[in-house]
Amino acid sequence: MAIIEASNLSMTYRLGDIDLHALSNLTLTIEKGEFVAVMGPSGSGKSTFMNILGCLDRPTGGTYVLDGQEVGDISRDDLAGIRNKKIGFVFQGFNLLPRTSALENVELPMLYAGLSQAERTKKAMAALKSVGLEGREHHHPNQLSGGQQQRVAIARALVNDAPIILADEPTGNLDTKTSNEIMELLVKLNNDENITVILVTHENDIAAYSRRVIRFVDGALVSDTRQEQRR
Amino acid sequence: MISFSSTFKLSFRALRVNKMRSALTMLGIIIGVGAVIAMLAVGTGASSQITEQISKMGSNMIMIVPGTTTAGGVRMGAGTQSTLTMDDAAAIQKECSAVSAVAPVHNGAAQVVSGHLNWSTGITGTTPGMLEVRDWPLSAGRPFTDQDVRSATKVCLLGQTVVDNLFGSADPLGQIIRIKKIPFTVIGVLGPKGQSPNGQDQDDTIYVPVTTAQKKLFGTTMPGMVRVIMVKAKSAADLAVAERQINDLLKQRHHIGPRQDNDFTVRNLTQMMQAAEQSSKVMTMLLGAIASVSLLVGGIGIMNIMLVSVTERTREIGIRMAIGAKTWDIRYQFIIEALTLSMIGGTAGIAIGLGGSKVLSMLAGWPTVVSVPSILLSFGFSGLIGIFFGYYPAYKASLLDPIDALRYE
């Protein structure tokens, strides 16, 4: 079953008199449980693509169906609701709330989903345990290493049972060893929980963890290849 | 939608992060609320002092004084002509339905001697009705009677100040004092009344029967003449009616034609006091309004800091939005934050206002009355200010673009 169906997606920014085509006529389908790496040079449109996939931005043309729901022109707040339920974000810079414990960071999506405090704590503890951070629930981000912070971010992405994780260069700020650990965690989630993982990366080593690589150049999809997953 | 208690916890945490900044922002509200409460307390204190004076002076009081004389085109002041008589007083008592008590007054000043002590004071010759007109109970002894007035007996009632000066702590009842060398028996002591609205010591007086004053102490230019007639209306609502009835009656009695000037003046003392009370209420409002300006300035301080806070936390807002915070979740969060600031400030301001009022009344000697409505008003107002000035920053935050906000460095 296709979880992401994009057809003829395009994104045009107006800069004065010039139209800038950040994305043009992109058609792509991603099945549930896929592990996709998105590659391409800076300015190739992969960030725009990820923003649209993540419902942070709306395309100026084409249709985008996420998990059976057309999200082309729904309201800002409905988009927020979809982000909350369907998508877990993992960022290069971790984007955890400072001066806030790991536990509370992980509770955040459930706060906006309207869960009770007891439920939030229970599920957040479980999510932190599943990413191997048991015992560090009350540490603040500045008391955690980069790899640990990214694990907190992954726990936060998981905790609302989102079917998709969108990771924007999740290992960009990490050393090789930690990078591999984070990738192995994502692979494990992909295999065990059947979570669809889509990640942007510049590094072939990281892309090697995926089973499908798509490449962008100048706002267009130029290649879409499947490969054996590195384990 | 995120729950209220969670939002409150969030805002509390955010305010704790910048303790100094939060405290300084609150200071604006603290001073504002404190100033409103203290100023209203000063104003209310002044009004209640006036109200108290009215009740001390005697309520619903009307004073009738003789009118002016015109001698060769020169108009003399009020009271220069002796036109009021005992009969006028009796007629007012009998014919004016809105009047409950009448007391003619014939007064003067005299040296009073008791044993080896002497004292100069005002002597008021009047009738028993005076005690009712002035709401003035005796603290000892008995009042003089209509019989005393008819037979011009030499009895007197002493004000507390006179007692203090002539007798010290000794009991004056039954003692003889000499007024203009004429012996009077002290039959009663007037209860202490304190200062009049214009600062006179009301207790520095001696009451004697009006006839005694006329015949034995001060004399009259014509028989039965009195200097003033004091009248008490039945109620505050009857004041105007009583005034009109007295005017009509005296015009008729004094044969004054429609185009002639009255030879008497009716003064509504209570009305004058009420005007004073009214003006002190206006002053209270003015003080309150000036103090509210500082509350407003405090509100602008909150807005300023909230705007800074929104800018500083742009990234946090982006993260929250990416994770699923809706427009109102963000707006709510910042409004509650501003509200928390202003409400904590308001609570502290109430304490400052209460303390400030105490200090003011101690140091400056002003009577201050802190009223519960003034506390509720300023506290509610500070809350409104929090919401009002918090709304714009919150609105700004909630409209941020999540992508831009996430990228914000």
XYZ file of C-alpha atoms in Angstrom:
640
model
C 0.000 0.000 0.000
C 1.342 3.386 -0.975
C 1.790 5.685 1.996
C 3.021 8.609 -0.085
C 1.637 9.383 -3.514
C 2.932 12.564 -5.135
C 1.873 13.417 -8.645
C 3.097 16.365 -10.661
C 4.210 18.167 -7.492
C 5.714 21.539 -8.183
C 6.859 24.406 -6.017
C 7.411 27.864 -7.436
C 8.672 30.815 -5.423
C 8.299 34.311 -6.763
C 11.404 36.391 -6.249
C 10.583 39.784 -7.673
C 9.953 39.233 -11.370
C 11.571 35.821 -11.587
C 9.784 32.561 -10.891
C 12.041 30.148 -9.083
C 11.116 26.520 -9.708
C 12.274 24.758 -6.563
C 10.462 21.627 -7.618
C 8.869 20.800 -10.921
C 6.533 18.014 -11.966
C 7.580 15.455 -9.432
C 5.715 12.190 -9.462
C 6.678 9.601 -6.897
C 5.137 6.805 -4.875
C 6.556 5.445 -1.631
C 5.157 2.232 -0.177
C 4.608 1.641 3.499
C 7.725 0.271 5.170
C 10.195 1.579 2.607
C 13.571 3.029 3.591
C 14.369 5.835 1.155
C 17.450 8.037 0.929
C 17.052 11.421 -0.780
C 20.280 12.765 -2.274
C 21.316 15.720 -4.350
C 23.446 18.856 -4.234
C 22.442 21.987 -2.321
C 19.570 23.811 -3.954
C 18.454 20.717 -5.851
C 14.999 20.834 -4.278
C 15.334 18.021 -1.799
C 14.589 20.265 1.197
C 11.518 21.626 -0.564
C 10.470 18.042 -1.265
C 10.938 17.059 2.363
C 9.010 20.131 3.572
C 6.081 19.165 1.372
C 6.262 15.522 2.460
C 6.374 16.680 6.060
C 3.289 18.880 5.595
C 5.303 21.915 6.660
C 4.713 23.489 3.284
C 2.053 23.168 0.599
C 2.959 22.624 -3.031
C 1.981 25.280 -5.554
C 0.976 22.611 -8.030
C 0.149 18.902 -8.199
C -1.381 16.611 -5.609
C 0.008 14.927 -2.539
C -1.803 12.043 -0.904
C -0.454 11.025 2.487
C -1.686 7.750 3.947
C -4.826 7.935 1.805
C -5.516 11.635 2.587
C -5.191 14.430 0.063
C -3.269 17.219 1.792
C -3.109 19.707 -1.065
C -5.228 22.498 0.279
C -6.211 21.860 3.856
C -5.907 24.430 6.609
C -2.790 25.286 8.571
C -4.178 23.723 11.724
C -5.240 20.519 9.937
C -1.692 20.260 8.565
C -0.416 20.601 12.131
C -2.731 17.780 13.142
C -1.398 15.552 10.343
C 2.197 16.321 11.321
C 1.312 15.410 14.864
C -0.261 12.047 14.047
C 1.510 10.808 10.920
C 5.001 12.216 10.824
C 7.994 12.091 13.097
C 10.755 14.583 12.335
C 14.421 13.994 12.983
C 16.626 17.003 12.264
C 20.319 17.496 11.704
C 20.522 19.917 14.637
C 18.358 17.618 16.848
C 15.944 20.498 17.598
C 15.208 19.516 21.157
C 13.796 22.138 23.472
C 16.618 23.475 25.629
C 16.346 23.416 29.448
C 13.739 20.708 29.112
C 14.304 17.123 30.162
C 14.521 14.286 27.642
C 11.271 12.936 29.025
C 9.422 16.208 28.521
C 10.852 16.611 25.037
C 9.474 13.220 24.125
C 6.131 14.036 25.748
C 5.720 17.113 23.578
C 3.895 15.548 20.550
C 1.452 13.859 22.934
C 0.843 17.178 24.658
C -0.486 18.556 21.390
C -2.363 15.322 20.722
C -4.214 15.955 23.977
C -3.122 12.905 25.968
C -3.263 12.968 29.761
C -0.111 13.540 31.787
C -0.066 9.956 33.050
C -0.367 8.510 29.536
C 2.259 10.909 28.216
C 4.782 9.923 30.849
C 4.124 6.227 30.364
C 4.508 6.303 26.590
C 7.498 8.663 26.691
C 9.327 6.369 29.145
C 8.655 3.429 26.850
C 9.860 5.346 23.780
C 13.062 6.437 25.542
C 13.656 2.842 26.599
C 13.209 1.633 23.027
C 15.963 3.972 21.799
C 18.272 2.853 24.605
C 18.087 5.899 26.853
C 16.692 4.273 29.950
C 17.923 6.104 33.053
C 18.519 9.371 31.228
C 14.918 10.546 31.186
C 15.579 13.545 33.392
C 18.741 14.747 31.660
C 18.541 18.022 29.815
C 19.814 18.187 26.211
C 23.017 19.956 27.281
C 23.783 17.011 29.571
C 23.534 14.527 26.703
C 25.971 13.684 23.882
C 25.046 14.366 20.248
C 24.122 10.746 19.644
C 21.998 10.667 22.779
C 20.240 13.870 21.769
C 19.444 12.393 18.375
C 18.063 9.310 20.112
C 15.785 11.572 22.154
C 14.666 13.160 18.886
C 13.952 9.731 17.399
C 12.002 8.753 20.505
C 10.013 11.972 20.084
C 9.340 11.080 16.424
C 8.152 7.602 17.410
C 6.072 8.332 20.416
C 2.812 9.248 18.676
C 3.003 6.014 16.620
C 3.629 7.986 13.435
C 3.916 5.690 10.390
C 6.593 7.888 8.781
C 9.906 9.246 9.999
C 11.363 12.110 7.997
C 15.018 12.591 8.803
C 16.865 15.608 7.441
C 20.575 14.704 7.558
C 20.149 13.040 10.934
C 23.851 12.178 11.152
C 25.190 15.491 9.849
C 26.360 16.608 13.281
C 27.617 13.248 14.496
C 30.887 11.314 14.246
C 31.060 8.164 12.140
C 30.632 5.690 14.978
C 27.620 7.506 16.423
C 26.249 8.008 12.907
C 26.283 4.275 12.327
C 24.554 3.663 15.664
C 21.794 6.116 14.776
C 21.388 4.568 11.326
C 21.218 1.093 12.823
C 18.486 2.338 15.144
C 16.522 3.688 12.179
C 17.003 0.427 10.264
C 15.792 -1.509 13.295
C 12.665 0.654 13.567
C 12.101 0.221 9.834
C 12.382 -3.552 10.075
C 10.710 -4.220 13.405
C 7.953 -1.620 13.435
C 7.483 -1.307 9.658
C 7.983 2.453 9.945
C 8.566 4.213 6.658
C 11.862 6.108 6.850
C 12.768 8.872 4.410
C 16.094 10.545 4.985
C 18.073 13.257 3.316
C 21.817 12.757 3.208
C 24.933 13.855 1.361
C 26.914 10.783 2.297
C 26.903 7.577 0.328
C 27.818 5.648 3.492
C 24.600 6.780 5.081
C 22.533 6.293 1.925
C 23.811 2.717 1.909
C 21.525 1.946 4.844
C 18.525 2.537 2.611
C 16.909 0.218 0.090
C 15.989 2.951 -2.359
C 17.874 6.097 -3.355
C 16.295 9.024 -5.175
C 18.390 11.873 -6.515
C 17.430 15.462 -7.232
C 19.095 17.955 -9.528
C 17.692 21.431 -10.125
C 14.277 20.675 -8.751
C 13.753 17.524 -10.771
C 13.945 13.850 -9.888
C 16.824 12.426 -11.932
C 17.226 8.914 -10.633
C 15.323 6.411 -8.546
C 17.255 3.239 -7.797
C 16.758 0.297 -5.513
C 19.645 -1.337 -3.741
C 20.641 -3.996 -1.239
C 20.458 -2.612 2.317
C 23.695 -2.400 4.285
C 23.396 -4.120 7.593
C -6.258 21.361 22.179
C -3.674 21.423 24.886
C -5.011 21.591 28.433
C -4.972 24.710 30.573
C -2.859 23.229 33.343
C -0.240 22.055 30.839
C -0.122 25.501 29.255
C 0.191 27.063 32.661
C 3.074 24.754 33.545
C 4.778 25.618 30.249
C 4.519 29.334 30.837
C 5.674 29.021 34.405
C 8.755 27.165 33.268
C 9.477 29.728 30.558
C 9.254 32.546 33.103
C 11.563 30.714 35.506
C 14.244 30.447 32.826
C 14.692 34.230 32.826
C 14.060 34.959 36.491
C 15.583 38.424 36.536
C 13.812 39.501 33.388
C 10.480 38.137 34.558
C 10.869 39.843 37.927
C 11.694 43.202 36.343
C 8.767 42.903 33.959
C 6.482 42.097 36.844
C 7.816 45.110 38.707
C 5.948 47.364 36.295
C 2.678 45.628 37.133
C 3.550 45.414 40.834
C 4.097 49.169 40.993
C 1.006 49.809 38.874
C -1.335 47.676 40.979
C 0.275 48.928 44.186
C -0.149 52.541 43.086
C -3.793 52.036 42.108
C -4.614 50.422 45.434
C -2.692 52.985 47.496
C -4.113 55.969 45.606
C -7.660 54.674 45.826
C -7.048 54.076 49.520
C -5.973 57.703 49.998
C -8.997 58.962 48.062
C -11.446 56.656 49.805
C -9.903 57.631 53.126
C -10.476 61.308 52.399
C -14.109 60.699 51.384
C -14.830 58.592 54.401
C -13.319 61.284 56.613
C -15.706 63.810 55.129
C -18.621 61.421 55.525
C -17.658 60.957 59.149
C -17.524 64.721 59.621
C -20.980 65.073 58.138
C -22.342 62.608 60.611
C -20.488 64.389 63.429
C -21.791 67.783 62.408
C -25.348 66.496 62.414
C -27.084 65.231 59.363
C -29.749 66.900 57.213
C -28.997 70.259 58.723
C -30.274 73.605 57.435
C -29.060 76.929 58.762
C -31.060 80.152 58.466
C -29.142 83.412 58.896
C -30.471 86.955 58.686
C -30.134 88.736 55.373
C -28.296 91.854 54.343
C -29.057 95.469 55.017
C -28.716 98.196 52.476
C -27.695 101.524 53.964
C -27.583 104.406 51.449
C -26.855 102.078 48.538
C -24.129 100.225 50.444
C -25.019 96.590 50.830
C -23.799 94.999 53.995
C -22.920 91.321 54.382
C -25.251 88.517 55.327
C -26.271 88.552 58.937
C -25.892 92.297 59.417
C -29.591 92.739 59.911
C -31.424 91.149 62.751
C -34.543 89.831 61.160
C -34.978 86.403 62.679
C -36.980 85.935 65.835
C -38.034 83.248 68.248
C -41.468 83.427 66.640
C -39.970 82.576 63.242
C -38.424 79.480 64.824
C -41.689 78.506 66.442
C -43.549 79.020 63.134
C -41.069 76.844 61.234
C -41.487 74.120 63.836
C -45.244 74.338 63.590
C -45.828 74.807 59.845
C -43.018 73.158 57.910
C -43.897 69.476 57.549
C -40.462 68.399 56.294
C -38.753 69.719 59.419
C -38.154 67.478 62.418
C -36.407 69.867 64.832
C -35.774 73.596 65.117
C -33.324 75.442 67.328
C -33.041 79.221 67.428
C -29.547 80.369 68.333
C -28.392 83.548 70.011
C -24.705 83.406 70.604
C -21.629 85.316 71.554
C -18.227 84.954 73.133
C -17.504 85.444 76.804
C -14.932 84.889 79.500
C -15.922 82.007 81.747
C -14.616 81.603 85.277
C -14.674 78.586 87.549
C -12.813 78.868 90.833
C -9.315 80.079 90.009
C -9.494 78.924 86.335
C -10.883 80.927 83.467
C -11.428 80.312 79.771
C -12.759 82.272 76.812
C -15.285 80.418 74.716
C -18.341 80.673 72.544
C -21.687 80.727 74.339
C -24.613 79.358 72.386
C -28.041 80.287 73.603
C -30.490 77.798 72.197
C -33.437 75.503 72.875
C -33.507 71.772 73.744
C -34.144 71.101 70.005
C -30.482 71.981 69.311
C -29.277 68.650 70.658
C -31.533 66.882 68.191
C -30.567 69.138 65.288
C -26.881 68.496 65.887
C -27.315 64.790 66.798
C -25.421 65.625 69.939
C -25.946 63.342 72.952
C -24.875 64.316 76.479
C -22.072 62.382 78.101
C -23.273 63.324 81.611
C -26.093 65.138 83.349
C -29.355 66.270 81.751
C -30.280 68.715 78.994
C -32.113 71.913 79.819
C -35.846 71.889 79.188
C -38.472 74.071 77.531
C -39.324 75.183 81.040
C -35.713 76.400 81.459
C -36.079 78.322 78.199
C -39.401 79.886 79.235
C -38.084 81.059 82.581
C -34.562 81.922 81.374
C -32.853 79.886 84.087
C -29.115 80.169 84.590
C -28.135 76.617 83.707
C -25.581 75.488 81.148
C -24.224 72.482 79.230
C -20.430 72.409 78.801
C -18.509 71.137 75.792
C -15.725 68.678 76.567
C -12.957 71.221 75.856
C -14.487 73.681 78.303
C -14.745 70.934 80.938
C -11.077 70.071 80.390
C -10.008 73.696 80.768
C -12.169 74.673 83.726
C -12.370 71.461 85.708
C -9.574 69.174 84.522
C -10.568 65.744 85.672
C -12.984 66.954 88.364
C -16.726 66.381 87.965
C -18.351 69.609 86.699
C -21.960 68.529 87.315
C -23.700 70.786 89.853
C -20.772 73.213 89.949
C -21.210 76.920 89.491
C -19.375 78.756 86.706
C -19.501 82.469 86.004
C -20.238 83.703 82.511
C -19.805 87.481 82.314
C -19.795 87.356 86.119
C -23.257 85.759 86.182
C -23.352 82.421 87.980
C -24.629 79.411 85.989
C -25.178 75.895 87.266
C -23.612 73.135 85.163
C -26.353 70.586 84.570
C -24.820 68.506 81.760
C -21.755 67.773 79.652
C -21.935 67.491 75.857
C -20.381 64.354 74.397
C -17.064 64.893 72.574
C -17.616 65.702 68.882
C -14.154 66.661 67.607
C -13.325 69.021 64.798
C -15.853 70.573 62.483
C -15.303 70.279 58.720
C -13.562 73.641 58.694
C -11.247 72.751 61.537
C -13.000 74.358 64.502
C -13.125 72.589 67.825
C -16.833 71.873 68.191
C -16.323 70.904 71.836
C -15.153 74.399 72.767
C -18.645 75.692 73.529
C -21.240 76.248 76.227
C -24.971 75.821 75.664
C -27.386 77.932 77.672
C -31.137 78.510 77.241
C -31.684 80.997 74.414
C -33.748 83.323 76.556
C -30.981 83.496 79.150
C -28.512 84.448 76.418
C -30.867 87.116 75.118
C -31.809 88.670 78.401
C -28.766 88.168 80.617
C -25.682 87.702 78.463
C -25.710 89.359 75.067
C -28.877 91.448 74.871
C -30.995 91.990 71.779
C -31.751 94.966 69.560
C -35.351 93.924 69.618
C -37.159 91.419 71.826
C -37.031 87.793 70.756
C -34.353 88.369 68.150
C -32.041 85.452 67.345
C -28.864 85.347 65.264
C -29.358 81.984 63.586
C -32.043 79.340 63.342
C -30.840 75.769 62.973
C -33.230 73.264 61.411
C -33.111 69.527 60.932
C -34.992 68.054 58.010
C -36.781 64.744 58.488
C -34.529 62.978 55.998
C -31.934 63.685 53.317
C -34.712 63.444 50.724
C -36.713 66.087 52.634
C -33.867 68.617 52.623
C -34.917 70.398 49.459
C -38.595 70.391 50.500
C -37.740 71.770 53.919
C -35.620 74.468 52.351
C -38.495 75.551 50.104
C -41.058 75.444 52.920
C -38.837 77.606 55.131
C -38.232 80.068 52.304
C -41.955 80.417 51.579
C -42.886 80.683 55.234
C -40.306 83.341 56.102
C -41.120 85.378 52.981
C -44.688 85.448 54.064
C -43.864 86.218 57.699
C -41.425 88.978 56.749
C -43.757 90.457 54.133
C -41.314 90.197 51.275
C -42.742 90.961 47.850
C -41.883 89.026 44.693
C -39.287 91.568 43.499
C -37.706 92.178 46.872
C -34.523 90.572 48.175
C -34.969 88.132 51.026
C -33.926 89.468 54.401
C -32.694 86.013 55.356
C -30.590 83.267 53.812
C -31.292 79.558 53.997
C -28.126 77.488 53.870
C -28.209 73.790 53.341
C -25.128 72.674 55.272
C -25.479 69.022 54.408
C -25.638 69.862 50.746
C -22.385 71.760 51.065
C -20.810 68.794 52.755
C -22.161 66.480 50.110
C -20.563 68.675 47.473
C -17.279 68.322 49.336
C -17.811 64.581 49.489
C -18.552 64.516 45.794
C -15.386 66.436 44.995
C -13.330 64.055 47.088
C -14.832 61.186 45.125
C -13.767 62.905 41.937
C -10.302 63.251 43.434
C -10.300 59.530 44.230
C -11.134 58.730 40.642
C -8.467 61.107 39.423
C -5.831 59.533 41.661
C -6.932 56.104 40.522
C -6.756 57.162 36.877
C -3.252 58.544 37.274
C -2.156 55.361 39.029
C -3.710 53.243 36.276
C -1.410 54.951 33.826
C 1.500 53.302 35.611
C -0.352 50.008 35.338
C -0.670 50.637 31.616
C 3.044 51.342 31.384
C 3.625 48.044 33.187
C 1.492 46.379 30.534
C 3.607 47.869 27.778
C 6.647 46.449 29.586
C 5.043 43.017 29.424
C 4.365 43.418 25.729
C 7.942 44.477 25.130
C 9.384 41.473 26.940
C 6.936 39.083 25.323
C 7.985 40.347 21.886
C 11.637 39.791 22.787
C 10.736 36.380 24.131
C 8.894 35.392 20.957
C 11.869 36.401 18.833
C 14.305 34.574 21.101
C 12.218 31.451 21.062
C 11.429 31.437 17.350
C 13.163 28.086 17.006
C 11.250 26.623 19.925
C 8.036 27.812 18.284
C 9.154 26.140 15.025
C 9.834 22.877 16.830
C 6.459 22.978 18.532
C 4.718 23.677 15.232
C 6.570 20.882 13.411
C 5.561 18.495 16.149
C 1.897 19.424 15.828
C 1.152 22.599 17.777
C -1.790 24.393 16.207
C -2.161 28.165 15.849
C -4.085 28.507 19.088
C -1.769 26.186 21.010
C 1.052 28.648 20.386
C -1.093 31.734 20.883
C -2.546 30.332 24.060
C 0.910 29.524 25.409
C 2.189 33.082 25.047
C -1.020 34.711 26.245
C -0.989 32.543 29.344
C 2.651 33.465 29.833
C 1.835 37.177 29.730
C -1.176 36.558 31.953
C 0.965 34.670 34.467
C 3.424 37.560 34.531
C 0.690 40.119 35.121
C -1.213 38.023 37.656
C 1.839 37.274 39.782
C 2.734 40.946 39.484
C -0.836 41.828 40.436
C -0.736 39.636 43.530
C 2.540 41.140 44.672
C 1.138 44.579 43.801
C -1.796 44.028 46.161
C 0.649 43.348 48.978
C 2.645 46.456 48.042
C -0.558 48.509 47.813
C -1.721 47.363 51.253
C 1.696 48.044 52.761
C 2.002 51.357 50.919
C -1.358 52.549 52.232
C -0.301 51.699 55.783
C 2.990 53.547 55.361
C 1.235 56.561 53.811
C -1.223 56.870 56.642
C 1.593 56.431 59.170
C 4.087 58.846 57.602
C 1.804 61.467 56.068
C -1.017 61.033 58.548
C -3.570 60.646 55.777
C -6.479 58.448 56.534
C -6.386 55.528 54.080
C -9.119 53.011 53.530
C -8.283 50.017 51.325
C -11.533 48.798 49.865
C -12.092 45.275 48.615
C -13.512 46.528 45.285
C -10.316 48.518 44.674
C -8.268 45.333 45.167
C -10.511 43.295 42.875
C -10.578 46.109 40.343
C -6.822 46.531 40.103
C -6.206 42.779 40.125
C -8.764 42.250 37.373
C -7.356 45.175 35.476
C -3.835 43.754 35.662
C -5.163 40.470 34.301
C -6.851 42.258 31.429
C -3.630 44.125 30.739
C -1.749 40.819 30.621
C -4.179 39.438 28.061
C -4.358 42.675 26.082
C -0.642 43.282 25.843
C 0.179 39.593 25.598
C -2.126 39.082 22.668
C -0.093 40.802 19.984
C 3.185 38.969 20.719
C 1.238 35.703 20.965
C -0.522 36.456 17.700
C 2.835 37.163 16.058
C 4.255 33.904 17.385
C 1.314 31.862 16.204
C 1.606 33.156 12.646
C 5.271 32.223 12.224
C 6.039 29.943 9.318
C 7.220 26.620 10.767
C 9.954 26.209 8.142
C 11.406 29.674 8.712
C 11.049 29.296 12.463
C 12.906 25.973 12.427
C 15.767 27.510 10.463
C 15.989 30.560 12.737
C 19.401 30.916 14.338
